[in-house]
Short mmCIF file of C-alpha atoms in Angstrom, two decimals:
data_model
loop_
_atom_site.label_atom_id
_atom_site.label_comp_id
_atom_site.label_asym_id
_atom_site.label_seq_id
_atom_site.Cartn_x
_atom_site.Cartn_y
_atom_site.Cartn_z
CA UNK A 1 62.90 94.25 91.29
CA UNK A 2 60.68 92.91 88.34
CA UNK A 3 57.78 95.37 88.55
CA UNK A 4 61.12 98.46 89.13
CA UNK A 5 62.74 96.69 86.09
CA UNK A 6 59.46 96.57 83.84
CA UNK A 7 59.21 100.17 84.50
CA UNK A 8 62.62 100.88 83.25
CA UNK A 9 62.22 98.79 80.29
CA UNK A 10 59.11 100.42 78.96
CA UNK A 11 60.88 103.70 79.50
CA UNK A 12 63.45 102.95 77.32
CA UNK A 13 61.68 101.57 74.79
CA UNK A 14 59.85 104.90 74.64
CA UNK A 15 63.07 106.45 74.66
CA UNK A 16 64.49 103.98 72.10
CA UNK A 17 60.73 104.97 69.99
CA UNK A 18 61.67 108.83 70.41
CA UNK A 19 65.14 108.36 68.55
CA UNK A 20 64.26 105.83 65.96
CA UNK A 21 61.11 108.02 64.61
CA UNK A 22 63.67 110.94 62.90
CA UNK A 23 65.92 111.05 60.09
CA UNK A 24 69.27 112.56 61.73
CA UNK A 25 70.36 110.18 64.29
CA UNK A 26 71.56 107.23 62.16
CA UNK A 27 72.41 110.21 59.16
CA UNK A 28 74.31 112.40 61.93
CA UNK A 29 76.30 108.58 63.47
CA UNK A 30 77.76 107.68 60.45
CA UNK A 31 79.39 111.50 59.50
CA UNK A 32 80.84 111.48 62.23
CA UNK A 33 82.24 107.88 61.57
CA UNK A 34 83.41 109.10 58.25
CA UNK A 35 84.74 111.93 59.92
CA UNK A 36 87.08 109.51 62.10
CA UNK A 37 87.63 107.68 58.86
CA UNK A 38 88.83 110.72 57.11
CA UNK A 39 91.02 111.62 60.10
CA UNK A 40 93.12 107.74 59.80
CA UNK A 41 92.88 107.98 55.65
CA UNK A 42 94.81 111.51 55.77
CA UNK A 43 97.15 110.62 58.53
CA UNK A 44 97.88 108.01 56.52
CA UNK A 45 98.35 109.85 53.57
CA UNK A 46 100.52 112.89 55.03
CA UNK A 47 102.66 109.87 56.39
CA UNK A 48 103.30 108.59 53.05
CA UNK A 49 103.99 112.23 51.36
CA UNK A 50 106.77 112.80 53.77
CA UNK A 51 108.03 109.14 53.26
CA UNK A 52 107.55 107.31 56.54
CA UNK A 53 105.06 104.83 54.67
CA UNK A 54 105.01 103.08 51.19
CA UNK A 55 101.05 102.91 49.97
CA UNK A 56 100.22 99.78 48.72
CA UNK A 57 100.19 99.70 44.46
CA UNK A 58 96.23 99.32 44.29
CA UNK A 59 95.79 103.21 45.66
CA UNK A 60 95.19 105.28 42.91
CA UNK A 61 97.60 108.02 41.88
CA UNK A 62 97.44 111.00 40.60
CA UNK A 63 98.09 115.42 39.94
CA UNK A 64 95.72 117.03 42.90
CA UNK A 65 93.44 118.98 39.44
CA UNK A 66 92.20 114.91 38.89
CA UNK A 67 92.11 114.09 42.66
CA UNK A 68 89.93 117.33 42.94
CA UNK A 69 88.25 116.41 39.75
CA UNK A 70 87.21 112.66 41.18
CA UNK A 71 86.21 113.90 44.25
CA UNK A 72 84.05 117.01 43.07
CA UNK A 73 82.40 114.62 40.63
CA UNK A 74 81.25 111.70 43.44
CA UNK A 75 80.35 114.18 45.36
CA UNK A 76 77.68 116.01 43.15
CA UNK A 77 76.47 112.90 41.91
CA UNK A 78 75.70 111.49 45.43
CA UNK A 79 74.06 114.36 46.91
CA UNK A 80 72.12 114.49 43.16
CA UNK A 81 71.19 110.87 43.64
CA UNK A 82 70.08 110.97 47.34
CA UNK A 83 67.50 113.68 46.68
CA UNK A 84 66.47 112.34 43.29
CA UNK A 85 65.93 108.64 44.84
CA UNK A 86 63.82 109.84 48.39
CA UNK A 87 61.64 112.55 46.53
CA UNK A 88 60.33 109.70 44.49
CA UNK A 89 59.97 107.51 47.75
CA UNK A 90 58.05 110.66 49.47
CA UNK A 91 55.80 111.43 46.70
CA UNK A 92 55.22 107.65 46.26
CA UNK A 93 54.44 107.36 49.93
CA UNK A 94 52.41 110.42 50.08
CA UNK A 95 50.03 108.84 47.56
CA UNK A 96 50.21 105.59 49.40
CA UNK A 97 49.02 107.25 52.71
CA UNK A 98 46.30 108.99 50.95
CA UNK A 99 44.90 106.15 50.23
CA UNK A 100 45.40 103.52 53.55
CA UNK A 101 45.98 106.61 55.97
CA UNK A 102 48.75 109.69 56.90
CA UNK A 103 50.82 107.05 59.29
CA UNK A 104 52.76 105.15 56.36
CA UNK A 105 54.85 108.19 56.33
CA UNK A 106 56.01 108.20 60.13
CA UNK A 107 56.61 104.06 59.22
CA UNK A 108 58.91 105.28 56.59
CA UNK A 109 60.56 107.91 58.83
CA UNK A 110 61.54 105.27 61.82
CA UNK A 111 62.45 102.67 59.02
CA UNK A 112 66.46 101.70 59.51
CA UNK A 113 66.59 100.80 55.79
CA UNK A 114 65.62 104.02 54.85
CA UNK A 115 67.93 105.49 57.27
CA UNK A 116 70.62 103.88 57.02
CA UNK A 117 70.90 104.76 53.04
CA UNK A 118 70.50 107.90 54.02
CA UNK A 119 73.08 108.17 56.64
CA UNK A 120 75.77 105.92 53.48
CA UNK A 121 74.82 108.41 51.03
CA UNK A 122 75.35 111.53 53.35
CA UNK A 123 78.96 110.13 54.72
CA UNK A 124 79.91 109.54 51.42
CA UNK A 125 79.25 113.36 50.66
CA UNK A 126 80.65 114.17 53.76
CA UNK A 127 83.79 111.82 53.26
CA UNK A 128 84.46 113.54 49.62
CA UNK A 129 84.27 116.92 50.82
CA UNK A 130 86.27 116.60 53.44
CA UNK A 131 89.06 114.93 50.95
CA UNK A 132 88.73 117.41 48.62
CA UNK A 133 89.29 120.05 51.24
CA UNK A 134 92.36 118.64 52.31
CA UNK A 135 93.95 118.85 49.00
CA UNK A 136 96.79 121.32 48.57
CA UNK A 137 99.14 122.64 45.74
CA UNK A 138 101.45 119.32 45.82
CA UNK A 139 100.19 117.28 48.48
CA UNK A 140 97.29 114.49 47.37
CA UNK A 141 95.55 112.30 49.77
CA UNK A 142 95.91 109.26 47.51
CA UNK A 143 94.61 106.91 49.62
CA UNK A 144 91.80 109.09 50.81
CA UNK A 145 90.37 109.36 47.30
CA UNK A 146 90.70 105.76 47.03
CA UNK A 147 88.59 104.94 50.13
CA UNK A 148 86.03 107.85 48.59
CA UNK A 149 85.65 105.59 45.20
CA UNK A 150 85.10 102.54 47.62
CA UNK A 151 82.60 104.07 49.29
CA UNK A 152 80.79 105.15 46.26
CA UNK A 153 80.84 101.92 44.83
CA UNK A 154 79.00 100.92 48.54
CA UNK A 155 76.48 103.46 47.76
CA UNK A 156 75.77 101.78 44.81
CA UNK A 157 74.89 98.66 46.31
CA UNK A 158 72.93 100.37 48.96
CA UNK A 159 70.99 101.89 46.53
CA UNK A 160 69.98 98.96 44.63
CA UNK A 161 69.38 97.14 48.42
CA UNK A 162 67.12 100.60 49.16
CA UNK A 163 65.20 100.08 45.76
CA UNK A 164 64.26 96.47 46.46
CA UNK A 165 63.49 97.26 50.45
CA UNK A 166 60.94 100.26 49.86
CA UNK A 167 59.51 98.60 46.94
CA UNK A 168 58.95 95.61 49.60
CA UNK A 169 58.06 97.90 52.56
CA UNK A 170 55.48 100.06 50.73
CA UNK A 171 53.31 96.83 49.92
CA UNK A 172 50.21 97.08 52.46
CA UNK A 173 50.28 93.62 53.66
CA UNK A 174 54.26 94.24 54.51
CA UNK A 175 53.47 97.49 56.39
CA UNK A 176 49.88 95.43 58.21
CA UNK A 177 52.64 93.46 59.43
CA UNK A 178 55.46 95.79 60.69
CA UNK A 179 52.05 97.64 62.69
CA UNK A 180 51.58 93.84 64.11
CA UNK A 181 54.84 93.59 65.08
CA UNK A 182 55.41 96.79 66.55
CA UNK A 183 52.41 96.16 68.63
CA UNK A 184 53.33 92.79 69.95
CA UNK A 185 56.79 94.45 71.17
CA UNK A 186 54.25 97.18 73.36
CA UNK A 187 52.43 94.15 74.18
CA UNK A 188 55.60 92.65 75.42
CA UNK A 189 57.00 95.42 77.17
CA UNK A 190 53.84 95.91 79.40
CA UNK A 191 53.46 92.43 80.09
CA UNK A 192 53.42 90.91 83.78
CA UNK A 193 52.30 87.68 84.96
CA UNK A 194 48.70 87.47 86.42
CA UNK A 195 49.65 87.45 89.81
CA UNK A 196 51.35 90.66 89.79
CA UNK A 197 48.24 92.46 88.33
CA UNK A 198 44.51 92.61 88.50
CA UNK A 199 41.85 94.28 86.96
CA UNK A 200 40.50 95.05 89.88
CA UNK A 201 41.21 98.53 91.32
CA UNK A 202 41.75 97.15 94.78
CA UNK A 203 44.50 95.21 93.56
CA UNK A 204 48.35 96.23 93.01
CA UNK A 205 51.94 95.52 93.07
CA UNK A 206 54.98 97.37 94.91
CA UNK A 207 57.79 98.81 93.38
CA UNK A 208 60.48 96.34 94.51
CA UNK A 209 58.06 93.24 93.07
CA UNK A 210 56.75 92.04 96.37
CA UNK A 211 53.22 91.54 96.63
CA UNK A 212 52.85 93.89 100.45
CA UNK A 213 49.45 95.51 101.15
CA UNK A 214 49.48 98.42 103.06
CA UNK A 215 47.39 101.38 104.44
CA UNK A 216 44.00 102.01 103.04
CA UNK A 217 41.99 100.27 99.95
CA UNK A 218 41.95 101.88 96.57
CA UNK A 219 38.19 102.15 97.30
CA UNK A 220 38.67 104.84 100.73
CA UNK A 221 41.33 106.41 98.85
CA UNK A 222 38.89 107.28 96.01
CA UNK A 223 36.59 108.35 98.40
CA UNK A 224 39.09 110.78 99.78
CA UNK A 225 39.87 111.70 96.46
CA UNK A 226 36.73 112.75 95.34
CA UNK A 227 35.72 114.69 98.66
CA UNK A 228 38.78 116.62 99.80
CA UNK A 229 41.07 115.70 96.78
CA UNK A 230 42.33 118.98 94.78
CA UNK A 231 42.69 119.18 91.55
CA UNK A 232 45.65 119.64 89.34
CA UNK A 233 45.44 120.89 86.26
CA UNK A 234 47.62 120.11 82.57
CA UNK A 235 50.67 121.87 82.17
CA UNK A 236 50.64 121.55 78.26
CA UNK A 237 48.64 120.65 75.50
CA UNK A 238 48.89 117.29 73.43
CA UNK A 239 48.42 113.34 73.36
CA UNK A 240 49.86 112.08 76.59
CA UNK A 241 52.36 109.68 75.23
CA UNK A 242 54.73 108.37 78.05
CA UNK A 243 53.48 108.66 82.14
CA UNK A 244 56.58 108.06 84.13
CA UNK A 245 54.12 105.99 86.93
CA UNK A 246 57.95 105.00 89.14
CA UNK A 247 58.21 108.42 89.56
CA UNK A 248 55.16 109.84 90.24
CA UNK A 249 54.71 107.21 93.51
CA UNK A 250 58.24 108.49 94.48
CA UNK A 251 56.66 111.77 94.90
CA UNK A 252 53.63 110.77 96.06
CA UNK A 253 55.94 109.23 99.22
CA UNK A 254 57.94 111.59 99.40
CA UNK A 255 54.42 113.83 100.60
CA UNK A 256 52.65 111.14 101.86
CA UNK A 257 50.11 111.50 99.42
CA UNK A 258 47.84 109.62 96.58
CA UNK A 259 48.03 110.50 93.02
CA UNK A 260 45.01 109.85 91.11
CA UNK A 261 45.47 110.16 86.72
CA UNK A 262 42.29 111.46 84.70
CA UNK A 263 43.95 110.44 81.83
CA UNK A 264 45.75 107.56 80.25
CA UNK A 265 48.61 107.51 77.62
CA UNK A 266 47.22 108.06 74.27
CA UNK A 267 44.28 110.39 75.46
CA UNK A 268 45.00 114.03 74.41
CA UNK A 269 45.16 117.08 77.51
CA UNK A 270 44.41 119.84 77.26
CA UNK A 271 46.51 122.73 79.38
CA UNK A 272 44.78 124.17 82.69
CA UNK A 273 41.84 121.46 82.39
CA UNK A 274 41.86 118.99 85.01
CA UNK A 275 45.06 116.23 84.86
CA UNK A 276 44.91 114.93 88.06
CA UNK A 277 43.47 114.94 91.70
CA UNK A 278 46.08 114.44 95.07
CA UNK A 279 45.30 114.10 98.34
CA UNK A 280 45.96 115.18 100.89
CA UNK A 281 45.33 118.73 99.27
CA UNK A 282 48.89 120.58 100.40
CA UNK A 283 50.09 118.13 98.46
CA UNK A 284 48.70 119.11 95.28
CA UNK A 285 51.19 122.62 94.55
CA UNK A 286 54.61 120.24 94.64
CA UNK A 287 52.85 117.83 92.38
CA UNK A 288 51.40 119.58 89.90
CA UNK A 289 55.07 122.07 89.78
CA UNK A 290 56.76 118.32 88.79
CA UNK A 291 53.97 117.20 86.46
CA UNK A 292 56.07 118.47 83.66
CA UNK A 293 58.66 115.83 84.08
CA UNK A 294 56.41 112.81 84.64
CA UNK A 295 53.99 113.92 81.61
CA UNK A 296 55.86 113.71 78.10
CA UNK A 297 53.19 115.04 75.78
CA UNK A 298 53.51 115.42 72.14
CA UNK A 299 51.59 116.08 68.73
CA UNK A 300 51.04 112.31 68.01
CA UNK A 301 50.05 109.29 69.19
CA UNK A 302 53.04 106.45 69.93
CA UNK A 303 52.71 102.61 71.13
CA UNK A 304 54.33 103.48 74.00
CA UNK A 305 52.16 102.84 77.14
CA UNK A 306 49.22 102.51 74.65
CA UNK A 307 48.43 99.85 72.28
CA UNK A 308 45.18 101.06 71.73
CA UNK A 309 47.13 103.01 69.11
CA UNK A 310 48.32 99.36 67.46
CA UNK A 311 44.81 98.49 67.12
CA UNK A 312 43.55 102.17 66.22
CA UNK A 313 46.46 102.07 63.04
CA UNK A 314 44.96 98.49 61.93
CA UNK A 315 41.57 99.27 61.98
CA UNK A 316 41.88 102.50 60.28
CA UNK A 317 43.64 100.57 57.46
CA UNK A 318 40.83 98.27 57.29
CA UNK A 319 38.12 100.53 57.90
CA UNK A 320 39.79 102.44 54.79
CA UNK A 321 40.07 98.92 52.41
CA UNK A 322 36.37 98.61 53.20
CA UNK A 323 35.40 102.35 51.54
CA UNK A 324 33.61 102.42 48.63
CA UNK A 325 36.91 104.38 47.07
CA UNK A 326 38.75 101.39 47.99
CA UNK A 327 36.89 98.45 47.57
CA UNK A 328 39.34 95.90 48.59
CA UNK A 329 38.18 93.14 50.92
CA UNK A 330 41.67 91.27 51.20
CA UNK A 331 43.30 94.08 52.80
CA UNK A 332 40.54 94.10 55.48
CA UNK A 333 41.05 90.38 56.04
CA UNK A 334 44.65 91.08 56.49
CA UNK A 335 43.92 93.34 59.03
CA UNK A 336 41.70 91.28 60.58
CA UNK A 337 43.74 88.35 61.31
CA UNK A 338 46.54 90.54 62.54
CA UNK A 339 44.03 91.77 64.88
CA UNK A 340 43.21 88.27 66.13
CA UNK A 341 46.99 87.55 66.74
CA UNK A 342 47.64 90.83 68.75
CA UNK A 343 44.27 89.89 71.06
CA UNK A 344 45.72 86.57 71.90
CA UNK A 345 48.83 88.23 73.05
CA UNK A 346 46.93 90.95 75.13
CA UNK A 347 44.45 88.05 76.51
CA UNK A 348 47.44 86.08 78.34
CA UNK A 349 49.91 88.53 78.48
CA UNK A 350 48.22 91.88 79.37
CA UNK A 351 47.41 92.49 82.87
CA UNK A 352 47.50 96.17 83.42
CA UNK A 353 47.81 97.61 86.99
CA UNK A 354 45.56 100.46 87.93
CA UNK A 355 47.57 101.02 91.16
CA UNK A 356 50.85 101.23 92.04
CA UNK A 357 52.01 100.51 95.83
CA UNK A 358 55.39 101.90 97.32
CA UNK A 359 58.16 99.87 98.77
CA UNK A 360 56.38 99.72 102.15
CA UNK A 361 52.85 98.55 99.90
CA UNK A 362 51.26 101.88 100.22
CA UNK A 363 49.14 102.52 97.47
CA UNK A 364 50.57 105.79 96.11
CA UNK A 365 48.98 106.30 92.43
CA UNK A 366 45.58 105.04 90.40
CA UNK A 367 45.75 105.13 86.98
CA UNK A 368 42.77 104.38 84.63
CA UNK A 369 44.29 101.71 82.61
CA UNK A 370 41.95 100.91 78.94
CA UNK A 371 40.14 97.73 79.74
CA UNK A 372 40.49 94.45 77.65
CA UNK A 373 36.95 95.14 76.92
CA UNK A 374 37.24 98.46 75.28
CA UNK A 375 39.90 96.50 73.00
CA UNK A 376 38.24 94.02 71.90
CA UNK A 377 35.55 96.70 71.11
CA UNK A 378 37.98 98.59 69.30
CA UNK A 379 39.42 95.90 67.20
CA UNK A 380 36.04 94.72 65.94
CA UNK A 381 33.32 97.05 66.15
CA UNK A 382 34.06 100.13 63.77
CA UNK A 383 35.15 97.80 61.05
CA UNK A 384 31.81 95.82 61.31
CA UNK A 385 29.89 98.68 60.93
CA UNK A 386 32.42 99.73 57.64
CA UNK A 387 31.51 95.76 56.46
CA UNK A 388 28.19 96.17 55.85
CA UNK A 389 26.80 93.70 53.52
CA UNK A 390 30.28 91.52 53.29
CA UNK A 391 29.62 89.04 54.84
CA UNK A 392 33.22 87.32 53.96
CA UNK A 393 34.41 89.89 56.88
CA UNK A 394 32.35 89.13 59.08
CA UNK A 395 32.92 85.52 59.12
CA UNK A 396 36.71 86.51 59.27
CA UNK A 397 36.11 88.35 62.33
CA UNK A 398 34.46 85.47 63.62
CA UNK A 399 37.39 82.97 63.26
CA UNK A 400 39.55 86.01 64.82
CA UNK A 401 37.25 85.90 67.98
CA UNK A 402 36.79 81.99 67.79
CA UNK A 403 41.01 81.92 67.77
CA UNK A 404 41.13 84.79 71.11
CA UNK A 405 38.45 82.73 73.32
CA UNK A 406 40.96 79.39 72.81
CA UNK A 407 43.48 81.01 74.07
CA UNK A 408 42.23 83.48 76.86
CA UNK A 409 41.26 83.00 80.61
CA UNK A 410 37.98 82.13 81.18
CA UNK A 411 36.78 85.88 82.45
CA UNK A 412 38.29 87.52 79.28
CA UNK A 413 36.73 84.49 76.97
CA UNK A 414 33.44 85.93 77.90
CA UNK A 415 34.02 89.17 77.17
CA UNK A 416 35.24 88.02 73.52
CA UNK A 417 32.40 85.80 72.88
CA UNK A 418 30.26 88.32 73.31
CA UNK A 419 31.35 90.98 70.79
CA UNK A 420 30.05 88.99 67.88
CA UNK A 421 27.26 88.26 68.98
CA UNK A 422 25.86 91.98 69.67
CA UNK A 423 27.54 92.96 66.52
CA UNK A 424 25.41 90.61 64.21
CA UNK A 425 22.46 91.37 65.75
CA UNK A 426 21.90 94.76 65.38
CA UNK A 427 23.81 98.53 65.45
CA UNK A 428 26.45 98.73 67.62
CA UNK A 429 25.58 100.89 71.18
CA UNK A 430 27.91 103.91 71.56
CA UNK A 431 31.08 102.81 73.57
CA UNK A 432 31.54 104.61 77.21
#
């Protein structure tokens, strides 16, 4: 089940990707847990008014005009604080990302320090108007406003905790390394030993792991494709971020057809152009009515199923540091070695599968897969051109490629030694 299981994974780290990038979730978790801690903190309280509890002497007393003066007070001064404190942060940021590029601000959104101060200060709020609500002409929720001046004094240390972590976060080199890291998790999720994959189209894996062969080659299948194959065209518009490929060779057994993708997560569709081709063609009506549910497209780009989007976001920063605007070199280098350390992951770990066999080793889908070529490509080539006459990148993009061939296979340690080697000798030739 390693190849099922792999699947699975990678779907849930998109799904996992899809609920971290927002600011509700975590915000919308902890109301509710302040919620359930408001319903124990007033049971508690009603318990003690009609005396079947004694509250401990450190719970404040008081008339309900001061419990309802407390309350309203913490409560204005959070909510004034929370949306003092993060429209600084979002101007800040929005000045950041005009300089090293737009994405900074979607790295702030899926940050959990961010959101989780967010989601403190909001409870709090929440937590204080809910105790100020339950306040009546003689009955006080004593220990309720108590717990509401301990949570405050929480949000106080949160805030100071927020202060140091987005003055830490927003430094380039820190968010150059949060890209990294995001993209050696991708790398992670999509990697499979050598044996399970090949870069060869004729070459594939079942479902259930096992390494079965059956029916025709990839090669006759294409063939079949491309004469009687029909064509099945985009059901919306966007960046294809997440391909459901389990799925999609389900239904292609389930029809006893052959899927074949135009496109690759991270390309963008558009709707009624050509998506896909099936064969046989009666095929082609059921698939393209289910295409909707295998296809999650979107406005954006995400690392799921494509780490050419890791690479893209590091270059851009680089390409960016090497403007004449910018002018600074170091952040390139950054970028550079960070590069070098996510192409020695992709050389040994990365084997990508451009077909994908059934249970019985039929092959049921061919995907088009972005080569290890086209990355290295990627990771070097547009910031060469952006170094021109800096020669300190260049030699840094050297060591990069020097580090990759140590530690690839010998057929991708040709493609990498390569790259440098066309790129100091003259302009770069347009990439397929």
């Amino acid at each position: 089940m390693r190849i099922t299981l792999r699947g699975l994974a990678v779907e849930s780290d998109w799904r996992d990707e899809a609920l971290r990038t927002n600011l509700w979730l975590i915000p919308a978790i902890e109301s509710l847990a302040a919620v359930a801690l408001f319903a124990a903190t007033v049971s508690l309280d009603e318990a003690a008014y009609h005396g079947a509890l004694r509250l401990p002497s450190w719970v404040i007393s008081g008339s309900p005009d001061a419990a309802r003066q407390i309350l309203s007070s913490l409560a204005g001064a959070i909510i004034t604080v929370v949306g003092v404190v993060f429209s600084i942060v979002i101007v800040t940021l929005t000045l950041a990302s005009q300089q090293f590029g737009p994405r900074m601000l979607r790295t702030f959104i899926r940050d959990r320090g961010a959101q989780v101060t967010l989601g403190t200060f909001v409870a709090t709020f929440f937590y204080a108007m809910l105790a100020l609500i339950s306040i009546g002409s003689t009955f006080v929720p004593h220990l309720s406003v108590t717990v509401a001046l301990a949570l405050t004094a929480t949000d106080l240390g949160v805030l100071i905790y927020f202060i140091h972590h987005i003055a830490t976060a927003i430094q380039l080199p820190a968010v150059i390394a949060s890209i990294a890291h995001d993209l050696a998790r991708a790398i992670d999720a999509e990697a499979v030993p050598a044996s399970a994959g090949d870069s060869s189209l004729g070459a594939g894996t079942s479902l259930n792991g096992t390494a079965s062969v059956n029916g025709p080659s990839a090669e006759i299948l294409l063939a079949r494709l491309d004469r009687s194959g029909r064509v099945v065209a985009a059901p919306a518009s966007g960046y294809l971020q997440f391909v459901r490929h389990a799925t999609l060779v389900r239904i292609a057994a389930e029809h006893d057809a052959v899927i074949r993708l135009h496109y690759r997560p991270g390309h963008f569709i558009t709707q009624g152009h050509p998506m896909a081709a099936v064969w046989p063609p009666e095929a082609a009506t059921v698939v393209g009515r289910r295409l909707e549910t295998v296809h999650i497209t979107g406005p954006l780009r995400t690392l799921s199923q494509d780490i050419a989007f890791g690479i893209d976001q590091l270059v851009e920063i680089a390409i960016r540091a090497l403007s004449p605007a910018v002018n600074d070199t170091f952040t390139a280098l950054t970028c550079i070695d960070w590069l070098g350390d996510s192409l020695c992951k992709i050389a040994v770990d990365w084997h990508p599968q451009p077909v994908h066999r059934d249970r019985l080793g039929t092959i049921r889908l061919i995907t088009v897969p972005v080569s290890y070529e086209r990355l290295v490509q990627r990771s070097f080539e547009k910031v060469r051109q952006a170094a021109g006459g800096m020669p300190a990148v260049l030699i840094r993009q050297l060591d990069a490629l020097a580090k990759v061939m140590a530690v690839a296979p010998p057929f991708r340690s040709q493609v990498a030694g390569a790259v440098p080697v066309a790129s100091l000798r003259g302009p770069a030739t347009p990439l397929p």
